[in-house]
Short mmCIF file of C-alpha atoms in Angstrom, two decimals:
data_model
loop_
_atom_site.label_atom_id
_atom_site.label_comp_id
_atom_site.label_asym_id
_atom_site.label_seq_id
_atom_site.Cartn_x
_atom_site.Cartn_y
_atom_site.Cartn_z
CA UNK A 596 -131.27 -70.83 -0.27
CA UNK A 597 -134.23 -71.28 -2.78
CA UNK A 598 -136.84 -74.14 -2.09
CA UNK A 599 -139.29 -74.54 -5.41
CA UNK A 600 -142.53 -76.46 -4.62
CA UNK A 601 -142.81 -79.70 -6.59
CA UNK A 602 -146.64 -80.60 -5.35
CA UNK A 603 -149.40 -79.60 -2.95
CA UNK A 604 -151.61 -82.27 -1.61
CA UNK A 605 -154.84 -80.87 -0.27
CA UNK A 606 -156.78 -81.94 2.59
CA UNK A 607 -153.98 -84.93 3.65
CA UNK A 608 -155.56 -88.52 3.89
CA UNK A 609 -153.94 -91.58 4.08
CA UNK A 610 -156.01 -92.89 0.36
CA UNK A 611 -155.70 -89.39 -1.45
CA UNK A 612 -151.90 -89.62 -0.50
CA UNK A 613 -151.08 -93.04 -1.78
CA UNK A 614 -152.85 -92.63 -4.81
CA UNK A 615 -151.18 -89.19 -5.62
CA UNK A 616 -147.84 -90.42 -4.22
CA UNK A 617 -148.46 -93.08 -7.09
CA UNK A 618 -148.21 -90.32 -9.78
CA UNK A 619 -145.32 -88.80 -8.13
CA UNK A 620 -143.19 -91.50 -8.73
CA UNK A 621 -139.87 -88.96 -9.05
CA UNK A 622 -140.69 -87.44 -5.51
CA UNK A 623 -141.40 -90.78 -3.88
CA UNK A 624 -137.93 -92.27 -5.08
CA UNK A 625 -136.28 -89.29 -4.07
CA UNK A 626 -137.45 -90.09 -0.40
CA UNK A 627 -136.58 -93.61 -0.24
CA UNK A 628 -133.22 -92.75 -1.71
CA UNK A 629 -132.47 -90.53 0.84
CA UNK A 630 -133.87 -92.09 3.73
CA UNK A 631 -132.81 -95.45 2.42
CA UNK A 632 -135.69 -97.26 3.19
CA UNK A 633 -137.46 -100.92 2.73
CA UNK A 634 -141.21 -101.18 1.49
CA UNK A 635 -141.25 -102.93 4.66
CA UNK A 636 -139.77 -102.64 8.59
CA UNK A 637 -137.56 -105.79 9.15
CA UNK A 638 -138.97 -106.48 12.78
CA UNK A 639 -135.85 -109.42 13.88
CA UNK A 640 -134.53 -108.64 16.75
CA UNK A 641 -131.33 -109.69 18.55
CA UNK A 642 -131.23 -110.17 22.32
CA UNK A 643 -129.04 -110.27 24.69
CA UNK A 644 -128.94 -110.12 28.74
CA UNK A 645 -126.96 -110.75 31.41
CA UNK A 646 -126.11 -110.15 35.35
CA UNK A 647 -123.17 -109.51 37.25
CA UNK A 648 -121.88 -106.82 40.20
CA UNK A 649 -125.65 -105.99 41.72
CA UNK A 650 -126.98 -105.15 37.92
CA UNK A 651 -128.67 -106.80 35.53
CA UNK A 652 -128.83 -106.09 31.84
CA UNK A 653 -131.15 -106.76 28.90
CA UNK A 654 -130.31 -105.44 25.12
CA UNK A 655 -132.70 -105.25 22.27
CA UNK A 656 -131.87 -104.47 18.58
CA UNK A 657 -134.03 -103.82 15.45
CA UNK A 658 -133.34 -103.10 11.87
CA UNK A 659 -136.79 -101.57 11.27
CA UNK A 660 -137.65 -99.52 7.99
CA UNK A 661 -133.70 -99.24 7.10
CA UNK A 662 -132.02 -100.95 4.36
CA UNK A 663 -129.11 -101.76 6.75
CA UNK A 664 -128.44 -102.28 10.41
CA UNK A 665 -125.80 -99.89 11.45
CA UNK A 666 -126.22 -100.07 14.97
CA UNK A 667 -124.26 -101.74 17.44
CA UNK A 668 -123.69 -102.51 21.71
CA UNK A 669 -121.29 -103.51 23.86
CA UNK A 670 -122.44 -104.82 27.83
CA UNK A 671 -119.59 -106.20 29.54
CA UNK A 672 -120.52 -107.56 33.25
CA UNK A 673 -116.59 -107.61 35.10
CA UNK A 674 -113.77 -105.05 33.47
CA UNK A 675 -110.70 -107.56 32.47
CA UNK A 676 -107.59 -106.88 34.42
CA UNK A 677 -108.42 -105.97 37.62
CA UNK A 678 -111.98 -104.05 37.42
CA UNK A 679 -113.71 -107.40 37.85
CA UNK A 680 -116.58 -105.24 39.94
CA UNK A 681 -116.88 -102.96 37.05
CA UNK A 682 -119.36 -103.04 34.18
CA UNK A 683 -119.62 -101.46 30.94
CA UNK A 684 -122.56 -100.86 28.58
CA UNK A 685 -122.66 -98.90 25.71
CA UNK A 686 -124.66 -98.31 21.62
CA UNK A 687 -123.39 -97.12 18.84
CA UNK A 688 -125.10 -95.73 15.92
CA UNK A 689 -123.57 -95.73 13.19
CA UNK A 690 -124.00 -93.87 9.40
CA UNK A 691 -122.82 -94.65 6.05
CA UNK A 692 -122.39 -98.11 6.90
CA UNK A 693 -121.81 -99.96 10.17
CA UNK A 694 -117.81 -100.46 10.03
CA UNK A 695 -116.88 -98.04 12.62
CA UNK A 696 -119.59 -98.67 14.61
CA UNK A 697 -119.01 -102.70 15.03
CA UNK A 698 -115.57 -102.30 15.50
CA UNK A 699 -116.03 -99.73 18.46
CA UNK A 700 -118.54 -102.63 19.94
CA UNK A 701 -115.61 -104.80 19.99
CA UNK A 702 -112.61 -102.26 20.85
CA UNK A 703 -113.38 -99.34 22.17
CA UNK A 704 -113.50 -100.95 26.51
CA UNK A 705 -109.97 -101.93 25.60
CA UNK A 706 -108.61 -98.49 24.34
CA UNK A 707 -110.07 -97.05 27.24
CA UNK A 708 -108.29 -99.23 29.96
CA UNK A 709 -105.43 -99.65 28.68
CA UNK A 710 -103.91 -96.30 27.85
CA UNK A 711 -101.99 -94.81 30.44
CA UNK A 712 -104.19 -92.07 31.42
CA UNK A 713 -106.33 -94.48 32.98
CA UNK A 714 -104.22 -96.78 34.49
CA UNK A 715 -102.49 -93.36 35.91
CA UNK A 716 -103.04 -94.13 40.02
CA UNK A 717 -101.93 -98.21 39.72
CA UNK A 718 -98.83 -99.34 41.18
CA UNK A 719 -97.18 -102.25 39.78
CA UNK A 720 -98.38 -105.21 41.68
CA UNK A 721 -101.34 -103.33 43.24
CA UNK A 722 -105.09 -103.37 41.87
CA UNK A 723 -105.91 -99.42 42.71
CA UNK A 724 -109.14 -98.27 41.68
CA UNK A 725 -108.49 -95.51 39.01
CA UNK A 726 -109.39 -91.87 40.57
CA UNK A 727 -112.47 -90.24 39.32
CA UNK A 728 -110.20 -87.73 37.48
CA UNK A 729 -108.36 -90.70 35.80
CA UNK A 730 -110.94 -92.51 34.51
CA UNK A 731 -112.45 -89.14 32.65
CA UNK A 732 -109.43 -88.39 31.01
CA UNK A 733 -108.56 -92.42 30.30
CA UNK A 734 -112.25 -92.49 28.56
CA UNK A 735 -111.38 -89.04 26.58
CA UNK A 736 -108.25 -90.12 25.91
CA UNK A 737 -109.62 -93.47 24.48
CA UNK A 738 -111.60 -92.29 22.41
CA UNK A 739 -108.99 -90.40 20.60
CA UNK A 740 -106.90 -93.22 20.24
CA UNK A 741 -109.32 -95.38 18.97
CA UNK A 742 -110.09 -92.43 16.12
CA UNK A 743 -106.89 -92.19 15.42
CA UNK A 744 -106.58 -95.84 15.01
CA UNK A 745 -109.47 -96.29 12.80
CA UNK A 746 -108.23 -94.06 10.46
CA UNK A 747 -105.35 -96.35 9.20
CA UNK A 748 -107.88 -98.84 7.89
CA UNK A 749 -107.30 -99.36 4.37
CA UNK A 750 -110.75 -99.09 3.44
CA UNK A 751 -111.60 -95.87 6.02
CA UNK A 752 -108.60 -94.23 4.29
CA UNK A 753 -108.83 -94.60 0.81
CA UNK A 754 -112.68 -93.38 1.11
CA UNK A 755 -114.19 -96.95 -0.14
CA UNK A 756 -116.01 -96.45 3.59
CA UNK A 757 -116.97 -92.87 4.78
CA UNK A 758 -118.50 -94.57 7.86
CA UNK A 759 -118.92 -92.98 11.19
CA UNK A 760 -120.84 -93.71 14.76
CA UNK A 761 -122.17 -91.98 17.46
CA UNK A 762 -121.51 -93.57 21.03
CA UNK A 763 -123.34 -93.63 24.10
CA UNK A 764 -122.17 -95.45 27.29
CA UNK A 765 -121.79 -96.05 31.03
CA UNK A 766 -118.72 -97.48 33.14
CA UNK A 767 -120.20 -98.65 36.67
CA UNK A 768 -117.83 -98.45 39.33
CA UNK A 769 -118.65 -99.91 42.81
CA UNK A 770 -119.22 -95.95 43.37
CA UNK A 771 -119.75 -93.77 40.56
CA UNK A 772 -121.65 -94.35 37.28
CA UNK A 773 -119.53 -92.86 34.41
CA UNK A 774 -121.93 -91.55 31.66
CA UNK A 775 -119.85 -90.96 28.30
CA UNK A 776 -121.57 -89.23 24.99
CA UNK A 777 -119.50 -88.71 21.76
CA UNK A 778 -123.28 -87.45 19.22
CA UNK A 779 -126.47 -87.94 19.50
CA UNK A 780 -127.61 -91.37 21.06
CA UNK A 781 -128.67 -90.89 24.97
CA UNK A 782 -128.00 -92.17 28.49
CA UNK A 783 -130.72 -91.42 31.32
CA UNK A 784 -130.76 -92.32 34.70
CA UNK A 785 -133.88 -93.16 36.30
CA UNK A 786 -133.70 -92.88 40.18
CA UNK A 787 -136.24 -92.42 43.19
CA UNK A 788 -138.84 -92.36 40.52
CA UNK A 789 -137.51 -89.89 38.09
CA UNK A 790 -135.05 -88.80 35.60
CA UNK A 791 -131.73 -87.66 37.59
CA UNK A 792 -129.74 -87.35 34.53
CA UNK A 793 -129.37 -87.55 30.92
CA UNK A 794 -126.83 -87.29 28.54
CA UNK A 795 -126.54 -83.95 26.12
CA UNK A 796 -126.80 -84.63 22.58
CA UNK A 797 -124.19 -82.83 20.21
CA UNK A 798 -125.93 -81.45 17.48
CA UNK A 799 -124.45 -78.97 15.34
CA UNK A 800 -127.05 -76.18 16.06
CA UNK A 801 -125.80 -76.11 19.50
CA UNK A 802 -123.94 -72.76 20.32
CA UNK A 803 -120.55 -74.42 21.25
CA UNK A 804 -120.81 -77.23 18.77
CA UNK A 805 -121.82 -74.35 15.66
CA UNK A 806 -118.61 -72.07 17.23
CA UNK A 807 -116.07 -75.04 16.71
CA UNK A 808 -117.69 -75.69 13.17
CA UNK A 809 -117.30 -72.51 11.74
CA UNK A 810 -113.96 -72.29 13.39
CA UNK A 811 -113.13 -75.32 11.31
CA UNK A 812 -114.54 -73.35 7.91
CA UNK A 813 -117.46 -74.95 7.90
CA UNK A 814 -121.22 -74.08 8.28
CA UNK A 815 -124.37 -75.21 9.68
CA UNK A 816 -127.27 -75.61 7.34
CA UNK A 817 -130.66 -77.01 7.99
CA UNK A 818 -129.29 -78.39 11.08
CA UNK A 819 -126.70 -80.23 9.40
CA UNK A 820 -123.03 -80.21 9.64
CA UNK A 821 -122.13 -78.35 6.17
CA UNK A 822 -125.99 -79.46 5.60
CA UNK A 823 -125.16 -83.08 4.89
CA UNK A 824 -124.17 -84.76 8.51
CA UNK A 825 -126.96 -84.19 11.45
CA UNK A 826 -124.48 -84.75 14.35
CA UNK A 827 -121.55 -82.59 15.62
CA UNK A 828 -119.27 -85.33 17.08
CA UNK A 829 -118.58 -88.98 16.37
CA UNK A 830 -116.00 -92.15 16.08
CA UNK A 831 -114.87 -91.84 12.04
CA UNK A 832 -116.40 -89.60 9.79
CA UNK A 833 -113.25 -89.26 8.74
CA UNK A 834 -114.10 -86.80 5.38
CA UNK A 835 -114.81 -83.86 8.35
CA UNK A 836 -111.22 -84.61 10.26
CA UNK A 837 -109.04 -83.41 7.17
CA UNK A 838 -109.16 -79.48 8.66
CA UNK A 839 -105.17 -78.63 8.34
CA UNK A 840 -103.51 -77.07 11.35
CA UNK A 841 -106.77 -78.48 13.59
CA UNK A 842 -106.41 -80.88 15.94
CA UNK A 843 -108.63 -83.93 16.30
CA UNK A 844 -111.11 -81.90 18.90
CA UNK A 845 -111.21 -78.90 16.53
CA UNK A 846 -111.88 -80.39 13.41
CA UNK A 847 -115.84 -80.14 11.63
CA UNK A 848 -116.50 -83.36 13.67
CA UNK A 849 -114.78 -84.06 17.05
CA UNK A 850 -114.11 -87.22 18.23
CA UNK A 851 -114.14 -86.34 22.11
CA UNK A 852 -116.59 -87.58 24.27
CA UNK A 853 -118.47 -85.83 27.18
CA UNK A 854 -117.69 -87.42 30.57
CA UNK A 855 -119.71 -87.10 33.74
CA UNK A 856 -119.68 -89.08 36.93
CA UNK A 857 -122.44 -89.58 38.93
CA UNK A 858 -122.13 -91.05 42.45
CA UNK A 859 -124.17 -94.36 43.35
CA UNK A 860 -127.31 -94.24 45.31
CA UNK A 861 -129.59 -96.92 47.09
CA UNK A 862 -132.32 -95.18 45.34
CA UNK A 863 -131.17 -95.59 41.55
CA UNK A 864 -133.38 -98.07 39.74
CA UNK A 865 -132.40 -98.42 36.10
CA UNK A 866 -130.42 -96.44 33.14
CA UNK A 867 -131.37 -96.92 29.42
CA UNK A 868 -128.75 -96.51 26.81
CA UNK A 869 -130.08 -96.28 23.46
CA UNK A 870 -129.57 -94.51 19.92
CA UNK A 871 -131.70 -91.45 18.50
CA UNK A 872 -134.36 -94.17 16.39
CA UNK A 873 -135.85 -94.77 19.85
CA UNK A 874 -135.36 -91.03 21.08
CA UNK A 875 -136.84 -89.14 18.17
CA UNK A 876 -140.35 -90.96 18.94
CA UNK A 877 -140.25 -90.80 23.08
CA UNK A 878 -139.15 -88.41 25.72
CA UNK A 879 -136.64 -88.73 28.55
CA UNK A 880 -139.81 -89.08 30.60
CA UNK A 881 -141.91 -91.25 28.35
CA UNK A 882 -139.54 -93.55 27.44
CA UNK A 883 -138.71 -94.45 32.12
CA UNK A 884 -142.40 -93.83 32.57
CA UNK A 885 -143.05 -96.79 30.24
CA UNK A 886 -139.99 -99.25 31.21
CA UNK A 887 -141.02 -98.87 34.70
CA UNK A 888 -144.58 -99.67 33.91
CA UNK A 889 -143.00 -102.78 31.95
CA UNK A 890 -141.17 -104.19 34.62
CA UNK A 891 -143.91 -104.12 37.06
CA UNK A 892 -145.37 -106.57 34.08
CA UNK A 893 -142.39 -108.54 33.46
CA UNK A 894 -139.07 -109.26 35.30
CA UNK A 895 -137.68 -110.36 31.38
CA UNK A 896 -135.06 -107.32 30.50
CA UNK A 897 -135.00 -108.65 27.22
CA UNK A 898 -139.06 -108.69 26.19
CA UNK A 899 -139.18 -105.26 28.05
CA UNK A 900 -136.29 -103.88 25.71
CA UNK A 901 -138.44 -105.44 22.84
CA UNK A 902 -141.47 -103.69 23.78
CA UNK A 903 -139.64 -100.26 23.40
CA UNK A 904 -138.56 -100.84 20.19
CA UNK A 905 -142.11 -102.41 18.84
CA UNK A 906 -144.09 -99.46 20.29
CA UNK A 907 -140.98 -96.56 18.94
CA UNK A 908 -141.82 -98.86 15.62
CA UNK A 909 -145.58 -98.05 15.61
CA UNK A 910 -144.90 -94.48 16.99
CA UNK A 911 -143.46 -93.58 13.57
CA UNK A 912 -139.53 -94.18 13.76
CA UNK A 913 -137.86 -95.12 10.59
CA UNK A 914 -134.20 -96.09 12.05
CA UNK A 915 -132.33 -98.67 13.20
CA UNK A 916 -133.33 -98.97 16.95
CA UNK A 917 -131.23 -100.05 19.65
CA UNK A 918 -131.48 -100.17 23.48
CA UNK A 919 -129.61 -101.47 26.06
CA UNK A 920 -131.62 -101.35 29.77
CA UNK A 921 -129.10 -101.63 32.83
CA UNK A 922 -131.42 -102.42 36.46
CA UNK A 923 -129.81 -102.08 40.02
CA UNK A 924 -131.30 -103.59 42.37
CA UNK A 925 -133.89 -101.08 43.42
CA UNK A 926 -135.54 -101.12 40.24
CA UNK A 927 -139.21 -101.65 40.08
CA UNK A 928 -140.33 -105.65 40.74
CA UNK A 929 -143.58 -107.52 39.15
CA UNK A 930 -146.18 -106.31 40.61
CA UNK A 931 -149.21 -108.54 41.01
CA UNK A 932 -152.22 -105.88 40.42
CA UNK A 933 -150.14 -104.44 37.17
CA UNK A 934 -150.19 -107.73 35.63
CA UNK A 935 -153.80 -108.03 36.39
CA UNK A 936 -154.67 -104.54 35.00
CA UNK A 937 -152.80 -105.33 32.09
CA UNK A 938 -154.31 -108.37 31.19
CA UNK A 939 -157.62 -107.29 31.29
CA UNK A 940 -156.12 -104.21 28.77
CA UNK A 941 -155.30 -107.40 26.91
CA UNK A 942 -158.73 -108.29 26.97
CA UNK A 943 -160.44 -105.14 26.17
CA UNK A 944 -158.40 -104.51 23.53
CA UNK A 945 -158.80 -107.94 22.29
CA UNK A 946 -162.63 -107.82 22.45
CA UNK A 947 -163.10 -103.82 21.09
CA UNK A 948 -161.27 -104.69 17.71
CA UNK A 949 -163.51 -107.93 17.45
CA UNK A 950 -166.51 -105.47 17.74
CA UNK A 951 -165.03 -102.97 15.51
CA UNK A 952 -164.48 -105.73 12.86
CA UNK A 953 -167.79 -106.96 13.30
CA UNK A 954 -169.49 -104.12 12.99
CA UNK A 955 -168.14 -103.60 9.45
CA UNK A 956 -170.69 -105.90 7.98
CA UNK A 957 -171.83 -105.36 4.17
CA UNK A 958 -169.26 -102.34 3.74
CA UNK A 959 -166.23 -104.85 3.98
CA UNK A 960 -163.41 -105.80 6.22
CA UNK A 961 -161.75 -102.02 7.27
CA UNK A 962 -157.93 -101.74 7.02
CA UNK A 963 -156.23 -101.58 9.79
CA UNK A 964 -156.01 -97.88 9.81
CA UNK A 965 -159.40 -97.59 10.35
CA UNK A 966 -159.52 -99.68 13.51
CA UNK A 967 -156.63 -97.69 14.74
CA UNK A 968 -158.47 -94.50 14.52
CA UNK A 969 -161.40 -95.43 16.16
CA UNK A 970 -159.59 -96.81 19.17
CA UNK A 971 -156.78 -93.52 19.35
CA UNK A 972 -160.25 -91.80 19.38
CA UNK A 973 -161.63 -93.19 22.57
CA UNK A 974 -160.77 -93.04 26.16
CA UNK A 975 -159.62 -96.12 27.26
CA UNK A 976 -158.10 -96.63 30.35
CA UNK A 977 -154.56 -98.65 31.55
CA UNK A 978 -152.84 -98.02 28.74
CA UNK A 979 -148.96 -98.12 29.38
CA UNK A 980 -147.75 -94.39 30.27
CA UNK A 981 -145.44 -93.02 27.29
CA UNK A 982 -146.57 -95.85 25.47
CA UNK A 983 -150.05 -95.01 24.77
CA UNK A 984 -152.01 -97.15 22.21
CA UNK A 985 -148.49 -97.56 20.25
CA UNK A 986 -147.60 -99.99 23.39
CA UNK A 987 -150.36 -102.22 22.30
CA UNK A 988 -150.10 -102.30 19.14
CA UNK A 989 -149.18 -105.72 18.72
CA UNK A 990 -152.14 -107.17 20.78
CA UNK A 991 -154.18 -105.03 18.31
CA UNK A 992 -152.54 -106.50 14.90
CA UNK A 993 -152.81 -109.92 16.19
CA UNK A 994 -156.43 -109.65 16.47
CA UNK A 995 -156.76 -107.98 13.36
CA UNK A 996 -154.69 -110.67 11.55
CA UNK A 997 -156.73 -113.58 12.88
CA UNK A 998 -159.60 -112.45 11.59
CA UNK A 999 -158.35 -110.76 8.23
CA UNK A 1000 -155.96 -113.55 7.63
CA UNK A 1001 -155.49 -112.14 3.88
CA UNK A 1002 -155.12 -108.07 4.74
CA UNK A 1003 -152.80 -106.23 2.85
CA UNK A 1004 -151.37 -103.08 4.18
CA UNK A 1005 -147.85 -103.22 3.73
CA UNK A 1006 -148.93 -100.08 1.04
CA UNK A 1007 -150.15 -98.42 3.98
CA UNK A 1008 -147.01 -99.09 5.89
CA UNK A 1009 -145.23 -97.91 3.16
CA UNK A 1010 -146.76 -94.30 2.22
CA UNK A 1011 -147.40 -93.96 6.01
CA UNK A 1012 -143.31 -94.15 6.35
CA UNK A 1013 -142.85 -92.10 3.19
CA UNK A 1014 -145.16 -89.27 4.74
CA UNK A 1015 -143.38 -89.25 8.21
CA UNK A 1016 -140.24 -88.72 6.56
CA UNK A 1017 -141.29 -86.38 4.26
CA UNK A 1018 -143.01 -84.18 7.21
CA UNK A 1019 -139.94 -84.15 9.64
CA UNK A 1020 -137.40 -83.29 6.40
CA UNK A 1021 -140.19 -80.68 4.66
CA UNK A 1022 -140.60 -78.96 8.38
CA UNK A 1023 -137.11 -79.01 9.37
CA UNK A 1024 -136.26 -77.49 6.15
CA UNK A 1025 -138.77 -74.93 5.97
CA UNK A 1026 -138.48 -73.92 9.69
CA UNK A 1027 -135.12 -74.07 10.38
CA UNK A 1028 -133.02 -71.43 11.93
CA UNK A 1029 -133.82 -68.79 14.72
CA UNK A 1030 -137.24 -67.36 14.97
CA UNK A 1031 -138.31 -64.26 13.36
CA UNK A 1032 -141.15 -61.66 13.16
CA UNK A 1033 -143.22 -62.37 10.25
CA UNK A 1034 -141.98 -65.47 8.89
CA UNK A 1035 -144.38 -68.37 8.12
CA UNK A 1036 -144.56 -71.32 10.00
CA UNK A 1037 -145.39 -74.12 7.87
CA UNK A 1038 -147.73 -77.07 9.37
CA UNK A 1039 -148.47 -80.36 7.64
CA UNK A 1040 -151.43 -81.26 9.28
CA UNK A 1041 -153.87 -80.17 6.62
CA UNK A 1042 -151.84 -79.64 3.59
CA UNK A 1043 -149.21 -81.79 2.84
CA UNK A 1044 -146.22 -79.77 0.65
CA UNK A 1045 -143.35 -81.62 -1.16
CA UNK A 1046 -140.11 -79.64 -1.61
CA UNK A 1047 -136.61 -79.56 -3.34
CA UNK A 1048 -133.55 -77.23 -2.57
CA UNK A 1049 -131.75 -75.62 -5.68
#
């Protein structure tokens, strides 16, 4: 592989780079093409929320910097047929387009439960609860069947849609929480305080993912399924399932899920379900530490899910962001001295950017950029844990808005999104592959380097 260097950009700012980026107009619309990305994040959400069987649910969507929302959920409170104290909950992300991924929304609980492999234990007339072993192979088994499906769609087989998804779920029993993974969204399961489990995601660098690849004839470059798709199993995708004399689990891209069952405990307090735009910004950790410090705000599922997605918007993701949050009935309640504590973060907040403005006098209004800096720079205390400033974000732009009623930094938000994806692509290409003695590791702190592959 040869990587020529278009541009350096000395001593990185957020002024030199716009204006350079200006001049660069070829390397600029090579980003946006590939990241496919608005001059703007649309911030619309849709909400959803529910209870049912000792749970309740609350969903949050967002289309954010992409030009389309390919993401998609299913939360079903009562299984049809006989599972009436079962739930299911799942997100799908999908990629080059969002036709497999709706339809999965809307299909994939039905494949599941209806194929014989899960329905295995019943007796006619009686309303058995499927064995643990049953319901693992019914969920693997309806996945496959819902590929296979898929795949007979006129426009999924004549290539006018390449479209695939990733999906992440869980199927509650009155005993066992299934947790089901076919890519790279993620289930975690938050209980006595902290993370019992979490889902694996299936990348194709992983050892046993990269095996089945190359056993396909393909490769893995820059992280990348023969260096174009960035996840190692998924619902269509249908242009990597075409590997003669494979079957459906061997092919470049495998449609089987992972299954594990977890048994129930008094001490389990919530699971989030969501896709890899809200991952590739928070932690496992980060991401319960700050839902639990939400719901000791707020007992509202949905404005909790909403928070995630603002605050994984202003901590630099670019994707579609979806998150489904599923509470038993341990999870943490309102707590009278958070609310107070955050209010008067509120307040401080509220009052330091006021001061901040102020202080501007004769040299102007500052952007918001400024203001931001000078409050990441100090020490101030209460704010939500994983969330960090990004969690207040919005109390901060509010502020800022009411007294800069005619700001314009939708440039800002622009370049800023350019350079994020610019940094992750430029440092995944540059420092991908194993580790070895000698080799330069590049950093874009400083410097900021703009490369092409040849």
């Amino acid at each position: 592989m040869q990587v020529t260097k278009l541009a350096v950009i000395q001593n990185f700012s957020y002024d030199s780079f716009f204006y350079q980026c200006i001049l660069m107009t070829t390397s600029i619309q090579y980003c946006i093409n590939m990241g496919a990305f608005l001059d703007k994040p649309k911030t619309e959400k849709h909400n959803a929320h529910g209870a049912g069987n000792g749970l309740r649910y609350g969903l949050s969507s967002m289309q954010g910097w992409r030009v389309e929302m390919e993401d998609a959920h299913t939360a079903v409170v009562g299984i049809p047929h006989g599972l009436e104290d079962w739930s299911f909950f799942a997100v799908y992300d999908g990629h080059a387009g969002s036709r497999v991924a709706n339809y999965c929304s809307t299909h994939l609980l039905e494949h599941i439960t209806n194929n014989e492999d899960f329905r295995a234990t019943e007796k006619p007339g009686s309303a058995l609860e499927p064995s643990v072993e049953n319901v693992k192979s019914g969920i693997r088994t309806g996945f496959l069947k819902i590929d296979e499906y898929m795949r007979n769609f006129a426009d999924l087989r004549n290539g006018m849609d390449r479209s695939g998804s990733t999906a992440v779920g869980v199927m509650i029993s009155p005993e066992h929480i299934y947790f089901i993974n076919c890519g790279d969204s993620r289930a975690v399961l938050y209980r006595n305080g902290q993370v019992c489990f979490s889902t694996q995601d299936h990348k194709p660098c992983n050892p046993r993912e990269k095996e089945r690849i190359q056993n396909a004839g393909g490769s893995v470059m820059i992280q990348r399924v023969n260096g174009s798709l960035a996840v190692s199993r998924a619902l269509g995708d249908y242009d990597y399932k075409c590997v003669d004399g494979k079957g459906p689990t061997e092919q470049l891209v495998s449609p089987e899920p992972e299954v594990c069952e977890i048994l129930r405990a008094e001490e389990d307090e919530f699971i989030i379900l969501a896709c890899d735009g809200i991952w590739d910004v928070m932690s496992n950790e980060e991401l319960c530490e700050f839902v639990k410090s939400r719901l000791e705000v707020s007992d509202d599922l949905e404005t909790v899910c909403n928070w995630v997605v603002d605050t994984c918007l202003h901590k630099g993701s670019r994707d579609n962001m979806s998150i489904v949050l599923v509470c038993f009935s341990n999870a943490p309640k309102v707590s009278e001295e958070a609310v107070k504590k955050d209010a008067e973060l509120d307040k401080y907040l509220e009052s330091r950017v006021e001061e901040i403005m102020e202080k501007s006098g004769e040299e102007g209004m500052p952007d918001l950029a400024h203001v931001i800096r000078i409050l990441t720079a100090e020490n101030i205390p209460n704010l939500p844990p994983g969330g960090g400033l990004a969690g207040k974000r919005n109390i901060i732009e509010n502020v800022y808005t009411r007294l800069n009623p005619h700001r314009d930094n939708e440039g800002h938000c622009l370049y800023y999104s350019i350079f994020t994806s610019l940094r992750h692509t430029v440092t995944s290409v540059m420092n991908f592959g194993p580790k070895k003695e000698g080799r330069k590791e590049y950093s874009l702190s400083r410097s900021f380097y703009l490369y092409y592959q040849t």
